[in-house]
XYZ file of C-alpha atoms in Angstrom:
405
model
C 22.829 72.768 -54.888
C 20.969 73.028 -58.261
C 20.579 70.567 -60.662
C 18.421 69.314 -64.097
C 17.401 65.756 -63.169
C 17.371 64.039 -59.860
C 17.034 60.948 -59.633
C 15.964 58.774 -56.347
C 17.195 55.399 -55.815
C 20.939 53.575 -56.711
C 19.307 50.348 -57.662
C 19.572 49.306 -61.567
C 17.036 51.424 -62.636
C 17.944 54.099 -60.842
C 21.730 53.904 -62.224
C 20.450 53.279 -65.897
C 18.139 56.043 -66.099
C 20.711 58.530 -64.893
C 23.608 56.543 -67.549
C 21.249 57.296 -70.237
C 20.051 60.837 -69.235
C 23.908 61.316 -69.088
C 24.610 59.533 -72.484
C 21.312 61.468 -74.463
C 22.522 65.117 -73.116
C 25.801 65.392 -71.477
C 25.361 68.814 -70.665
C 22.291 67.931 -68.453
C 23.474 68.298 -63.933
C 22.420 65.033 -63.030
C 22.109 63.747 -59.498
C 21.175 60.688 -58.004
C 20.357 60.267 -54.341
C 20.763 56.588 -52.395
C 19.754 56.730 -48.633
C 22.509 53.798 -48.441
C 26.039 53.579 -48.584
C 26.039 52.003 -52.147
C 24.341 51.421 -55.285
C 22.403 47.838 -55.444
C 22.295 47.547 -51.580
C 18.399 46.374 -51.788
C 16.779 44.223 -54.746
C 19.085 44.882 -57.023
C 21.703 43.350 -55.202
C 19.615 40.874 -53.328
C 17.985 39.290 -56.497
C 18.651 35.642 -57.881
C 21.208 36.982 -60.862
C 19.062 35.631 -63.633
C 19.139 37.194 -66.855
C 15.983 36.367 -68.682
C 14.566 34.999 -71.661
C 11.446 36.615 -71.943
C 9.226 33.550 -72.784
C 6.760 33.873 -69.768
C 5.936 37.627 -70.755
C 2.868 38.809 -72.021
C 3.133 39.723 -75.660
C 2.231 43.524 -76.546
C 3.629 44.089 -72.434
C 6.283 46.866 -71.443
C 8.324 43.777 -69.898
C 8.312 41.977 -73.307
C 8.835 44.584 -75.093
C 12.120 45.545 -73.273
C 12.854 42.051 -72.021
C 14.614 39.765 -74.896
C 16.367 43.083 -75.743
C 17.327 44.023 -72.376
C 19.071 40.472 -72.659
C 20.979 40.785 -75.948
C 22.572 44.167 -74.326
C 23.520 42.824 -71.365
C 24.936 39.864 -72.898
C 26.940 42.501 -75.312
C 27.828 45.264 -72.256
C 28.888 42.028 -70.029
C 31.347 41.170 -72.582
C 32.593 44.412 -73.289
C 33.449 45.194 -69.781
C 34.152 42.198 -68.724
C 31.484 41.502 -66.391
C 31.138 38.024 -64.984
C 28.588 36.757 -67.335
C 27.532 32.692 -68.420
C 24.505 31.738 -70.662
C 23.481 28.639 -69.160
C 20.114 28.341 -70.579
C 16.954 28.005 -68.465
C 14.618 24.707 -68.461
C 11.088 24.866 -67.999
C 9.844 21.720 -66.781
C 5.941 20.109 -67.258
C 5.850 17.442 -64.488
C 2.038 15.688 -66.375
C 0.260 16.369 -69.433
C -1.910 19.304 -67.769
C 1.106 21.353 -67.512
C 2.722 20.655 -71.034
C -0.464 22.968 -71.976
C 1.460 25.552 -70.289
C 4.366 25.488 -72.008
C 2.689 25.178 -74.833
C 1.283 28.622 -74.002
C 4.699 29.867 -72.680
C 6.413 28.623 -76.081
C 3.901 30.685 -77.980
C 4.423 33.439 -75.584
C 7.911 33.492 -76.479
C 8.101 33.033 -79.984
C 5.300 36.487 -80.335
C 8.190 37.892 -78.040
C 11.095 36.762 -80.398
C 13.408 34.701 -77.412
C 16.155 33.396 -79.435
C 16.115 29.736 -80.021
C 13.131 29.179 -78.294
C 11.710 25.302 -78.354
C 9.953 22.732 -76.700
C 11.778 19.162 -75.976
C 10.327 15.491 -74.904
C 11.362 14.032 -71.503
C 14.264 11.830 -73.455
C 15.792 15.605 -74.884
C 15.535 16.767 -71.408
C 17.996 14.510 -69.740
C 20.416 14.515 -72.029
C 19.880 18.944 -71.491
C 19.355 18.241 -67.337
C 20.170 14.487 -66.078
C 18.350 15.399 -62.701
C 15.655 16.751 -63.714
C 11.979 14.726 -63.406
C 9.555 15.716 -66.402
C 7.288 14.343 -68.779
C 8.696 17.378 -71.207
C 10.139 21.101 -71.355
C 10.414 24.281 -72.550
C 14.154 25.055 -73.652
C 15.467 28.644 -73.925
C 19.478 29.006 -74.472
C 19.621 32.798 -74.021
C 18.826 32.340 -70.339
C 21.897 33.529 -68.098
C 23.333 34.283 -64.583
C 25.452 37.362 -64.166
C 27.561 39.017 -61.048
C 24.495 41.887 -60.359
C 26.361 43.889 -58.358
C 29.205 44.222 -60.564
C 27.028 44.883 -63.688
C 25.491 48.063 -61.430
C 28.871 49.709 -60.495
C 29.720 49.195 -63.656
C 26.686 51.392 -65.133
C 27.585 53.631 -62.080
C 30.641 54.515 -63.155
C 29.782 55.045 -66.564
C 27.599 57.523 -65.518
C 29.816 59.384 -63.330
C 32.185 59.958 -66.152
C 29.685 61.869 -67.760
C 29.518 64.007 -64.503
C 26.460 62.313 -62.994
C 26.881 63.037 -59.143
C 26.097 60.349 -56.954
C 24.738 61.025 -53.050
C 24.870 58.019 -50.975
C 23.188 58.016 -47.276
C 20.954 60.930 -48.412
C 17.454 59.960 -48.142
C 14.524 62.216 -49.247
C 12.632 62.866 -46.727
C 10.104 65.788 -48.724
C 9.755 66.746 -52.019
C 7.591 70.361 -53.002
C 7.700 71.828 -56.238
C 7.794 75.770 -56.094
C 8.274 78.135 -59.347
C 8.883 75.584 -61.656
C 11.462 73.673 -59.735
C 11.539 70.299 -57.033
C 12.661 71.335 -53.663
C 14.140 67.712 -52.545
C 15.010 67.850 -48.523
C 17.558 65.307 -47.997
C 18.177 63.914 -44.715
C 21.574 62.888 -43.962
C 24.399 61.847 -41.366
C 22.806 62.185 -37.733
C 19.534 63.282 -38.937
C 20.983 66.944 -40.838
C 18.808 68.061 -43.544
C 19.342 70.315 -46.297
C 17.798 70.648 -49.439
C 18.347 70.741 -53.446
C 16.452 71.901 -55.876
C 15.749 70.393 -59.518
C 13.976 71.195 -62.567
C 12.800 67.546 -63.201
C 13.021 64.630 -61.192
C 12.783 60.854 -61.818
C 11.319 58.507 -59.341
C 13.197 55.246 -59.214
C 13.104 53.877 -55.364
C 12.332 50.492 -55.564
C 10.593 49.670 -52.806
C 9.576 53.031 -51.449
C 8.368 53.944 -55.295
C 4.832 54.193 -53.852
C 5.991 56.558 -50.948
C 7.669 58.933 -52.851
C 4.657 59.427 -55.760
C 2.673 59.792 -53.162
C 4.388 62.785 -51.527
C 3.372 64.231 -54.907
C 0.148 63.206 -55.140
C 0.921 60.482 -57.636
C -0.194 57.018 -57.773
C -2.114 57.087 -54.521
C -4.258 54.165 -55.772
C -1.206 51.970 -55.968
C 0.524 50.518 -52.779
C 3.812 48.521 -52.732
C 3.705 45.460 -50.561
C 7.278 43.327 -50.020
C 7.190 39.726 -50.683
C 10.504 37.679 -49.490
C 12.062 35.426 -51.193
C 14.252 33.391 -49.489
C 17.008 30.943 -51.140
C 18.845 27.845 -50.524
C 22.254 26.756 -51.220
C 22.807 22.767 -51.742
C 26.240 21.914 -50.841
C 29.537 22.397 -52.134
C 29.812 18.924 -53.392
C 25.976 18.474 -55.474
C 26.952 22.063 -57.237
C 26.615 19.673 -60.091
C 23.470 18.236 -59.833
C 22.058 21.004 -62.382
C 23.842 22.355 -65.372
C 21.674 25.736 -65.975
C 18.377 26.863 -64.633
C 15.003 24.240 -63.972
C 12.306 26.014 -63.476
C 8.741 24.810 -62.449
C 5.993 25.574 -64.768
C 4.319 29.310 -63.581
C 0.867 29.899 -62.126
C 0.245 32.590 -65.305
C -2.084 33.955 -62.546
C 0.395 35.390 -60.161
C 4.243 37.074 -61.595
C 5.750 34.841 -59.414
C 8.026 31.634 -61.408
C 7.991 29.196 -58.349
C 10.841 27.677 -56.289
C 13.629 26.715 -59.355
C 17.522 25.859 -59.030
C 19.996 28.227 -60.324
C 23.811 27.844 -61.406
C 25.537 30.915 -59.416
C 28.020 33.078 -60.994
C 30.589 32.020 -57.769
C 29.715 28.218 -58.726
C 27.055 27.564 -56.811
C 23.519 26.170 -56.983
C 20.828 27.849 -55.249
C 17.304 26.983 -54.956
C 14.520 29.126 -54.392
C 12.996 31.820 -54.048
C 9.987 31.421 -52.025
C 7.379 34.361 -51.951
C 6.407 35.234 -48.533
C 4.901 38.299 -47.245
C 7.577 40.466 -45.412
C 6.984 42.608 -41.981
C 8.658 45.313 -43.515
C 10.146 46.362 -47.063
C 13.810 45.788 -46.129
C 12.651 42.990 -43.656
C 15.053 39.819 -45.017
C 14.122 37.727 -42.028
C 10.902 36.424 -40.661
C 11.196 38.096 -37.362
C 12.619 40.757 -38.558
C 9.422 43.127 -37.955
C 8.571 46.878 -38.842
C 5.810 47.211 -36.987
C 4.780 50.522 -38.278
C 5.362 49.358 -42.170
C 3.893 46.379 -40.904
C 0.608 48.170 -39.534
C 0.002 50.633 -42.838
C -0.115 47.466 -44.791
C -2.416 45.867 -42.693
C -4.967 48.767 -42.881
C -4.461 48.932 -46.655
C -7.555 48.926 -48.944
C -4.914 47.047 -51.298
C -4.211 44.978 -48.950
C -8.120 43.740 -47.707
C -8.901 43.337 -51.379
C -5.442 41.314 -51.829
C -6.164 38.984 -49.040
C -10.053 38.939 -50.208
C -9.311 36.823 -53.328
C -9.387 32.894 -52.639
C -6.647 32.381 -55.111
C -4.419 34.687 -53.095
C -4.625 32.453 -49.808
C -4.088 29.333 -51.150
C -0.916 31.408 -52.422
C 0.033 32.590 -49.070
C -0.999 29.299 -47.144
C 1.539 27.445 -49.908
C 4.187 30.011 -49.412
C 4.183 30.343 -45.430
C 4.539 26.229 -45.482
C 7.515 27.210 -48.257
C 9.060 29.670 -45.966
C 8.513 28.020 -42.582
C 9.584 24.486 -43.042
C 13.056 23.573 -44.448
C 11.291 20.087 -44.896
C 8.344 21.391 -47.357
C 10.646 23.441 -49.150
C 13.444 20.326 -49.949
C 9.969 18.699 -50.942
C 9.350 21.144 -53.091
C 12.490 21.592 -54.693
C 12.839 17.791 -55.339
C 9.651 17.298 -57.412
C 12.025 19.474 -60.366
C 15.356 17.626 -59.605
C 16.537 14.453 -57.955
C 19.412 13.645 -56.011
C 19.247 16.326 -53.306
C 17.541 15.764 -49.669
C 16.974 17.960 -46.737
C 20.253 17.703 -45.226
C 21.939 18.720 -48.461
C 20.274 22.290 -47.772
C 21.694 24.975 -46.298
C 20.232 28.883 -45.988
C 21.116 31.891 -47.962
C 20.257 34.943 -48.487
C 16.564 36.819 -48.994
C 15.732 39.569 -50.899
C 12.449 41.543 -51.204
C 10.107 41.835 -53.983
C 8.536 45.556 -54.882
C 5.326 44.467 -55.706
C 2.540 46.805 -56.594
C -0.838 46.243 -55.981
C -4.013 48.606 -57.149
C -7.255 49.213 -54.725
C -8.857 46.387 -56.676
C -6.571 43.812 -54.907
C -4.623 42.757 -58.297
C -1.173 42.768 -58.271
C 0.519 44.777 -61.573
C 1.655 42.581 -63.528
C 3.731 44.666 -66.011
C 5.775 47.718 -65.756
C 4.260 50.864 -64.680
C 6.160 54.673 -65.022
C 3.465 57.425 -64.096
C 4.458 60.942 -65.597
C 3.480 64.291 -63.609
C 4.767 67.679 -64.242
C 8.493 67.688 -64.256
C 8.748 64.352 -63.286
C 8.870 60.117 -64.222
C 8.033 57.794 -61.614
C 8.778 54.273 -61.946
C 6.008 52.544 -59.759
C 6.402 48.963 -60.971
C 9.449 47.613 -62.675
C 9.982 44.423 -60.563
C 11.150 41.248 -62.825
C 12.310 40.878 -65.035
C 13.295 44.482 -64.049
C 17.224 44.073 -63.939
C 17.398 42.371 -67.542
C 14.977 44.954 -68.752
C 17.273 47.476 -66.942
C 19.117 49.264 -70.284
C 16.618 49.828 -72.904
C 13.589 50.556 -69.924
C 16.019 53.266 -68.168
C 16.349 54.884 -72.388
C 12.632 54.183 -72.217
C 12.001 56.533 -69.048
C 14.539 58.937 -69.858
C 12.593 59.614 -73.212
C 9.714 60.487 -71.266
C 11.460 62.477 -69.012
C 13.116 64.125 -71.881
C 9.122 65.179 -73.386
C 8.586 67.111 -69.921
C 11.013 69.452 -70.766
């Protein structure tokens, strides 16, 4: 089978870059190949269901630049198609004066990166917004929002397959050469069977196995991808209430992680969470869930040595194994945001794993990162806010696909 673009990976990005390859040139062949049975069966469909703001992002950064956008469109498309969508707002609360600096810094942050009614509120503003929630101030943004993720992706899916994008599901790449001018892409399949197709370009969008694939090309090679879970909490049926949007903590600016925070659920729910533990494997969603040979490459990582090298970073993983380990620490945790809730209130849910990309110098990447080669994109880094990002990045990546040809 011959085609013009394929594309690796079902996920959001995935399934927008091949929409708007589709939408740009409908006369392009366009396949996209998913080693699993359906699109969003990893982070995209494992993620919290945030859509957001864009106030934490740095200005002048690909995930600012595509972020506030990203969630005006998906607002718009949700509505159109009527996607289980609600704008609940998100709450960013200072807990002492120290961290009103912060927001302070996160306010400016957002108004460079033009979030729509953006402002800061005293602690008597913030219980009429959030009754439960314990703060000296906060950071207010309305456009924050939950939506169903999975439905938003076979939504994008479909649109795509109108325009005669072919979709392969439980076909995973398993080697990619490039001969006369073409990709050579053998897929394995169905009791191990191989067979191969052949592309003129390709686009690189496999989540958590980004790093594996650019590598097969030589691409990338000083990046690694190292999973971080995050595991969630339900409170029960009955203290849904407690919260009526999103209460966030305020971020270490130092690390892109946002801190344990309650969420309103599209179903109705509240969840709490995620934590940001190192997994044992990139589609490891429990802690003894082990892959001991995933487990053992990361361990003998350059990336890795210089990640665990930096202070910072184990105070970081000392706070988040306590997080992840103890049900205890975590209600602790939780409680310092908003009151009303104790231990026996939570319950586990699920986990999902974080792509994160880390250079040779031990830093993680902060921002988005797509790597071009000859006849092809790859999309390295495009963790959150990824999935709000998702429509105007995947017209982003298919216009540099589009200046290979």
């Amino acid at each position: 089978m011959s085609y013009d673009v394929a594309v690796i990976g079902a996920g959001v990005i995935g399934v927008a870059v091949a929409r708007a390859i589709a939408q740009d040139d409908p006369k392009l062949k366009v396949a996209v190949f998913e080693k699993e049975a359906a699109c969003a069966w990893h982070t995209s469909g494992r993620n919290s269901g945030v859509v957001h703001a864009g106030f934490n992002l740095k200005p002048g950064s690909l995930k600012a630049r595509f972020c506030v956008e990203g969630n005006r469109r998906l607002s718009e498309y949700c509505q159109t198609n009527k996607i289980l969508y609600l704008a609940t707002g998100t709450v960013v609360v200072a807990l002492d004066a120290g961290q009103e600096k912060i927001l302070d810094e996160l306010f400016e942050r957002g108004t460079q990166n033009g979030v729509p009614g953006l402002r800061r509120v005293d602690a008597k503003t913030l219980k009429v917004l959030e009754p439960n929630a314990q703060g000296v101030g906060a950071l207010h943004a309305p456009t924050g929002a939950i939506v169903d993720t999975k439905a938003f992706v076979r939504s994008l899916a479909q649109e795509a397959r109108e325009k005669n994008v072919h979709f392969y599901f439980v076909h995973e790449v398993d080697a990619i050469e490039r001969q006369r001018g073409a990709w050579q892409v053998r897929i394995r399949h169905g009791g191990g069977a191989t067979e191969t197709f052949e592309s003129r370009l390709l686009v690189n969008c496999a989540g958590l196995y980004a790093d594996k694939i650019a590598h097969m090309q030589g691409v990338g090679l000083g990046f690694s991808i190292f999973p971080f879970r995050g595991q969630y909490f339900y409170i029960r049926p009955e203290k849904s209430g407690i919260i009526n949007s999103m209460v966030y903590p305020v971020p270490d600016l130092k690390y892109p992680f946002l801190g344990v925070h309650w969420t309103k659920k599209i179903d109705g729910r509240t969840a709490i969470g995620p934590n940001a533990m190192l997994a044992l494997g990139r589609e490891s969603y429990h802690p003894w869930d082990i892959h001991a040979m995933e487990t053992l490459q990361m361990l003998l990582s350059r990336n890795f040595l210089a990640l665990m090298g930096q202070p910072s970073f184990q105070r970081l993983a000392l706070k988040q194994i306590e997080l992840s380990l103890s049900r205890d620490a975590f209600a602790r945790d939780a409680a310092l945001l908003v009151r009303g809730a104790v231990v026996d209130d939570f319950s586990a849910g699920k986990a999902g794993n974080r792509a994160q990309l880390v250079g040779r110098d031990g830093k993680m990447v902060d921002d988005m990162l797509v790597i071009t080669a000859e006849g092809a994109v790859h999309v390295l880094n495009a963790v959150s806010p990824g999935f709000t990002s998702s429509m105007p990045f995947a017209e982003h990546v298919a216009g540099l696909l589009k200046a290979q040809v």
